[in-house]
Amino acid sequence: MTNILLFRWRNILQPFGIEPRLIDRAFKQVIDAYSTPNRYYHTLKHIEHILATIDSLQTYTQDLISVQLAAWLHDIVYDTRAQDNEEKSAEYADDLLSNLGLPINNIATVKRLILNTKQHQTTADDWDGKVLLDADLAILAVNSIQYQEYAQAIRQEYAWVPEAEYIKGRRQILERFLQRQRLYFTPLMLEVAEASARANLQAEIKILNV
């Protein structure tokens, strides 16, 4: 998987004319960040899944490279005890991409897209934001076995939270998603993923209620 991700990383940054050694050094930083032992879901596998989903949604994007970079970096800072992971991830992205010499406009877009993932909302005309958010939530629409693995991995990341407290908080999050008029913003994800995602969320709530 690492070789595939390195190929993707190089392809994204190649148009900017960055020295290969700098691209690879930045890649190692990203890999190390996503490989820390406290991560069970927010790992490189998650990034790979998001990037693959973006591939299928790229016709909706206006700035595909920035969407892809935001996907890479949106969870680079992840601490389940913190409330500012998105802000810190955006700052990390700013530093990393600035050091690579990316244009200010691209960096600003990447930061904005990362910050959108905090509340998982964006504006009606922000198709880049819609694509990233849909890709980030694509996990909700996987088959039931994969969804259970996802739910278990999230629980592992919050292992420090007492069971009763976790169940209450997790149920509230799932119910807030279900209260939305739609989980997905892009027409394709609305068509192929919405029903499955809602079914998975409802199934997890039933399990939590047992």
Short mmCIF file of N, CA and C in Angstrom, two decimals, residues 63-160:
data_model
loop_
_atom_site.label_atom_id
_atom_site.label_comp_id
_atom_site.label_asym_id
_atom_site.label_seq_id
_atom_site.Cartn_x
_atom_site.Cartn_y
_atom_site.Cartn_z
N ASP A 63 -10.81 22.07 -8.38
CA ASP A 63 -9.37 22.10 -8.06
C ASP A 63 -9.00 20.73 -7.48
N LEU A 64 -8.87 19.76 -8.37
CA LEU A 64 -8.67 18.37 -7.95
C LEU A 64 -7.43 18.20 -7.09
N ILE A 65 -6.33 18.85 -7.46
CA ILE A 65 -5.09 18.68 -6.71
C ILE A 65 -5.26 19.15 -5.26
N SER A 66 -5.92 20.27 -5.06
CA SER A 66 -6.12 20.75 -3.69
C SER A 66 -7.03 19.82 -2.90
N VAL A 67 -8.02 19.26 -3.56
CA VAL A 67 -8.90 18.29 -2.89
C VAL A 67 -8.08 17.07 -2.46
N GLN A 68 -7.23 16.59 -3.34
CA GLN A 68 -6.41 15.43 -3.02
C GLN A 68 -5.43 15.73 -1.89
N LEU A 69 -4.81 16.89 -1.92
CA LEU A 69 -3.89 17.26 -0.85
C LEU A 69 -4.62 17.41 0.48
N ALA A 70 -5.82 17.97 0.44
CA ALA A 70 -6.62 18.09 1.67
C ALA A 70 -6.98 16.70 2.20
N ALA A 71 -7.25 15.77 1.30
CA ALA A 71 -7.53 14.40 1.73
C ALA A 71 -6.33 13.81 2.46
N TRP A 72 -5.16 14.00 1.90
CA TRP A 72 -3.94 13.51 2.52
C TRP A 72 -3.72 14.08 3.92
N LEU A 73 -4.04 15.35 4.10
CA LEU A 73 -3.59 16.06 5.30
C LEU A 73 -4.70 16.37 6.31
N HIS A 74 -5.94 16.02 6.01
CA HIS A 74 -7.04 16.48 6.87
C HIS A 74 -7.04 15.84 8.26
N ASP A 75 -6.44 14.67 8.41
CA ASP A 75 -6.37 14.01 9.71
C ASP A 75 -4.93 13.84 10.18
N ILE A 76 -4.02 14.64 9.65
CA ILE A 76 -2.61 14.41 9.97
C ILE A 76 -2.31 14.67 11.44
N VAL A 77 -3.08 15.57 12.06
CA VAL A 77 -3.04 15.74 13.52
C VAL A 77 -4.33 15.12 14.06
N TYR A 78 -4.19 14.09 14.88
CA TYR A 78 -5.38 13.40 15.37
C TYR A 78 -5.17 12.96 16.81
N ASP A 79 -5.87 13.61 17.70
CA ASP A 79 -5.82 13.31 19.13
C ASP A 79 -7.26 13.28 19.63
N THR A 80 -7.72 12.12 20.03
CA THR A 80 -9.13 11.98 20.42
C THR A 80 -9.48 12.76 21.69
N ARG A 81 -8.48 13.23 22.41
CA ARG A 81 -8.74 14.04 23.60
C ARG A 81 -8.81 15.54 23.28
N ALA A 82 -8.50 15.90 22.04
CA ALA A 82 -8.43 17.32 21.65
C ALA A 82 -9.68 17.73 20.88
N GLN A 83 -9.90 19.04 20.83
CA GLN A 83 -11.05 19.59 20.11
C GLN A 83 -10.62 20.43 18.90
N ASP A 84 -9.32 20.47 18.64
CA ASP A 84 -8.83 21.35 17.57
C ASP A 84 -7.98 20.59 16.55
N ASN A 85 -8.31 19.34 16.31
CA ASN A 85 -7.53 18.55 15.36
C ASN A 85 -7.55 19.14 13.95
N GLU A 86 -8.70 19.61 13.53
CA GLU A 86 -8.81 20.16 12.17
C GLU A 86 -7.98 21.44 12.04
N GLU A 87 -8.04 22.29 13.05
CA GLU A 87 -7.26 23.52 13.01
C GLU A 87 -5.76 23.21 12.98
N LYS A 88 -5.35 22.25 13.79
CA LYS A 88 -3.93 21.90 13.83
C LYS A 88 -3.51 21.18 12.53
N SER A 89 -4.41 20.40 11.97
CA SER A 89 -4.10 19.75 10.69
C SER A 89 -3.96 20.79 9.58
N ALA A 90 -4.80 21.81 9.61
CA ALA A 90 -4.71 22.89 8.62
C ALA A 90 -3.39 23.64 8.77
N GLU A 91 -2.97 23.88 10.01
CA GLU A 91 -1.69 24.55 10.25
C GLU A 91 -0.53 23.68 9.76
N TYR A 92 -0.61 22.39 10.03
CA TYR A 92 0.41 21.45 9.58
C TYR A 92 0.49 21.47 8.06
N ALA A 93 -0.66 21.45 7.41
CA ALA A 93 -0.70 21.49 5.95
C ALA A 93 -0.06 22.76 5.42
N ASP A 94 -0.35 23.87 6.07
CA ASP A 94 0.23 25.16 5.68
C ASP A 94 1.75 25.09 5.72
N ASP A 95 2.29 24.60 6.82
CA ASP A 95 3.75 24.51 6.98
C ASP A 95 4.35 23.56 5.95
N LEU A 96 3.77 22.39 5.81
CA LEU A 96 4.32 21.37 4.91
C LEU A 96 4.31 21.85 3.46
N LEU A 97 3.17 22.37 3.03
CA LEU A 97 3.03 22.78 1.63
C LEU A 97 3.80 24.07 1.33
N SER A 98 3.91 24.94 2.32
CA SER A 98 4.72 26.15 2.15
C SER A 98 6.18 25.78 1.97
N ASN A 99 6.66 24.83 2.77
CA ASN A 99 8.05 24.39 2.65
C ASN A 99 8.33 23.74 1.31
N LEU A 100 7.29 23.16 0.70
CA LEU A 100 7.45 22.55 -0.62
C LEU A 100 7.34 23.59 -1.74
N GLY A 101 6.95 24.80 -1.38
CA GLY A 101 6.87 25.88 -2.35
C GLY A 101 5.60 25.92 -3.17
N LEU A 102 4.51 25.36 -2.65
CA LEU A 102 3.24 25.39 -3.38
C LEU A 102 2.68 26.81 -3.41
N PRO A 103 1.91 27.13 -4.46
CA PRO A 103 1.30 28.46 -4.55
C PRO A 103 0.38 28.74 -3.36
N ILE A 104 0.32 30.00 -2.98
CA ILE A 104 -0.50 30.42 -1.84
C ILE A 104 -1.97 30.04 -2.05
N ASN A 105 -2.46 30.17 -3.26
CA ASN A 105 -3.87 29.87 -3.54
C ASN A 105 -4.19 28.41 -3.26
N ASN A 106 -3.30 27.51 -3.67
CA ASN A 106 -3.52 26.09 -3.40
C ASN A 106 -3.52 25.82 -1.90
N ILE A 107 -2.56 26.42 -1.21
CA ILE A 107 -2.46 26.19 0.24
C ILE A 107 -3.72 26.70 0.95
N ALA A 108 -4.20 27.85 0.54
CA ALA A 108 -5.41 28.42 1.16
C ALA A 108 -6.61 27.51 0.93
N THR A 109 -6.71 26.95 -0.26
CA THR A 109 -7.83 26.04 -0.56
C THR A 109 -7.73 24.77 0.27
N VAL A 110 -6.54 24.22 0.37
CA VAL A 110 -6.33 23.01 1.17
C VAL A 110 -6.73 23.26 2.63
N LYS A 111 -6.31 24.37 3.17
CA LYS A 111 -6.64 24.69 4.56
C LYS A 111 -8.15 24.83 4.75
N ARG A 112 -8.78 25.51 3.82
CA ARG A 112 -10.24 25.71 3.92
C ARG A 112 -10.96 24.36 3.86
N LEU A 113 -10.52 23.49 2.98
CA LEU A 113 -11.16 22.18 2.84
C LEU A 113 -10.98 21.34 4.10
N ILE A 114 -9.80 21.41 4.68
CA ILE A 114 -9.55 20.67 5.92
C ILE A 114 -10.47 21.18 7.04
N LEU A 115 -10.59 22.49 7.15
CA LEU A 115 -11.43 23.06 8.21
C LEU A 115 -12.90 22.71 8.00
N ASN A 116 -13.32 22.50 6.75
CA ASN A 116 -14.70 22.08 6.48
C ASN A 116 -15.03 20.74 7.13
N THR A 117 -14.01 19.89 7.33
CA THR A 117 -14.27 18.55 7.87
C THR A 117 -14.61 18.59 9.36
N LYS A 118 -14.45 19.74 10.00
CA LYS A 118 -14.76 19.82 11.43
C LYS A 118 -16.26 19.64 11.67
N GLN A 119 -17.08 20.36 10.92
CA GLN A 119 -18.53 20.24 11.06
C GLN A 119 -19.17 19.45 9.91
N HIS A 120 -18.36 19.04 8.98
CA HIS A 120 -18.83 18.32 7.79
C HIS A 120 -19.95 19.07 7.08
N GLN A 121 -19.71 20.36 6.88
CA GLN A 121 -20.64 21.21 6.14
C GLN A 121 -19.85 22.12 5.22
N THR A 122 -20.49 22.54 4.13
CA THR A 122 -19.87 23.50 3.24
C THR A 122 -20.97 24.28 2.53
N THR A 123 -20.57 25.19 1.65
CA THR A 123 -21.55 26.03 0.96
C THR A 123 -22.07 25.33 -0.30
N ALA A 124 -23.19 25.81 -0.80
CA ALA A 124 -23.86 25.16 -1.93
C ALA A 124 -23.02 25.14 -3.19
N ASP A 125 -22.14 26.14 -3.36
CA ASP A 125 -21.35 26.22 -4.58
C ASP A 125 -19.92 25.66 -4.42
N ASP A 126 -19.63 25.08 -3.28
CA ASP A 126 -18.29 24.56 -3.01
C ASP A 126 -18.19 23.08 -3.37
N TRP A 127 -18.00 22.80 -4.64
CA TRP A 127 -17.97 21.41 -5.09
C TRP A 127 -16.71 20.69 -4.62
N ASP A 128 -15.61 21.41 -4.49
CA ASP A 128 -14.41 20.77 -3.95
C ASP A 128 -14.66 20.30 -2.52
N GLY A 129 -15.32 21.15 -1.74
CA GLY A 129 -15.66 20.77 -0.38
C GLY A 129 -16.62 19.60 -0.33
N LYS A 130 -17.59 19.60 -1.22
CA LYS A 130 -18.57 18.51 -1.27
C LYS A 130 -17.90 17.18 -1.57
N VAL A 131 -16.96 17.20 -2.51
CA VAL A 131 -16.27 15.96 -2.88
C VAL A 131 -15.45 15.43 -1.71
N LEU A 132 -14.70 16.31 -1.04
CA LEU A 132 -13.89 15.85 0.08
C LEU A 132 -14.76 15.31 1.21
N LEU A 133 -15.84 16.00 1.54
CA LEU A 133 -16.71 15.55 2.62
C LEU A 133 -17.37 14.22 2.27
N ASP A 134 -17.81 14.07 1.03
CA ASP A 134 -18.42 12.80 0.62
C ASP A 134 -17.41 11.67 0.67
N ALA A 135 -16.19 11.94 0.26
CA ALA A 135 -15.15 10.91 0.30
C ALA A 135 -14.81 10.53 1.74
N ASP A 136 -14.80 11.52 2.62
CA ASP A 136 -14.48 11.27 4.02
C ASP A 136 -15.55 10.39 4.68
N LEU A 137 -16.80 10.55 4.25
CA LEU A 137 -17.90 9.77 4.83
C LEU A 137 -18.27 8.54 4.00
N ALA A 138 -17.49 8.25 2.98
CA ALA A 138 -17.79 7.08 2.15
C ALA A 138 -17.76 5.79 2.97
N ILE A 139 -16.98 5.77 4.04
CA ILE A 139 -16.89 4.60 4.91
C ILE A 139 -18.25 4.20 5.47
N LEU A 140 -19.15 5.17 5.62
CA LEU A 140 -20.46 4.88 6.20
C LEU A 140 -21.30 3.97 5.30
N ALA A 141 -20.97 3.89 4.03
CA ALA A 141 -21.78 3.15 3.07
C ALA A 141 -21.19 1.80 2.67
N VAL A 142 -20.11 1.37 3.35
CA VAL A 142 -19.51 0.08 3.01
C VAL A 142 -20.42 -1.06 3.47
N ASN A 143 -20.06 -2.29 3.13
CA ASN A 143 -20.90 -3.42 3.54
C ASN A 143 -20.89 -3.57 5.06
N SER A 144 -21.82 -4.34 5.59
CA SER A 144 -22.03 -4.38 7.04
C SER A 144 -20.81 -4.88 7.81
N ILE A 145 -20.07 -5.82 7.25
CA ILE A 145 -18.88 -6.34 7.93
C ILE A 145 -17.80 -5.26 8.01
N GLN A 146 -17.57 -4.58 6.88
CA GLN A 146 -16.58 -3.50 6.88
C GLN A 146 -17.01 -2.37 7.81
N TYR A 147 -18.31 -2.12 7.88
CA TYR A 147 -18.79 -1.06 8.76
C TYR A 147 -18.55 -1.42 10.22
N GLN A 148 -18.76 -2.67 10.57
CA GLN A 148 -18.50 -3.10 11.94
C GLN A 148 -17.03 -2.95 12.29
N GLU A 149 -16.16 -3.25 11.34
CA GLU A 149 -14.72 -3.08 11.55
C GLU A 149 -14.39 -1.60 11.78
N TYR A 150 -15.03 -0.74 11.00
CA TYR A 150 -14.85 0.70 11.15
C TYR A 150 -15.31 1.15 12.54
N ALA A 151 -16.49 0.72 12.94
CA ALA A 151 -17.04 1.12 14.24
C ALA A 151 -16.15 0.64 15.39
N GLN A 152 -15.62 -0.58 15.26
CA GLN A 152 -14.72 -1.11 16.28
C GLN A 152 -13.41 -0.32 16.34
N ALA A 153 -12.92 0.10 15.18
CA ALA A 153 -11.68 0.87 15.13
C ALA A 153 -11.86 2.24 15.78
N ILE A 154 -13.02 2.85 15.56
CA ILE A 154 -13.31 4.13 16.22
C ILE A 154 -13.34 3.94 17.73
N ARG A 155 -13.96 2.85 18.18
CA ARG A 155 -14.02 2.59 19.63
C ARG A 155 -12.62 2.43 20.20
N GLN A 156 -11.73 1.77 19.46
CA GLN A 156 -10.35 1.59 19.92
C GLN A 156 -9.64 2.93 20.07
N GLU A 157 -9.93 3.86 19.16
CA GLU A 157 -9.29 5.17 19.25
C GLU A 157 -9.79 5.95 20.46
N TYR A 158 -10.96 5.59 20.95
CA TYR A 158 -11.52 6.23 22.14
C TYR A 158 -11.53 5.26 23.33
N ALA A 159 -10.54 4.40 23.38
CA ALA A 159 -10.49 3.38 24.44
C ALA A 159 -10.43 3.99 25.83
N TRP A 160 -9.95 5.22 25.92
CA TRP A 160 -9.83 5.90 27.21
C TRP A 160 -11.18 6.38 27.74
#
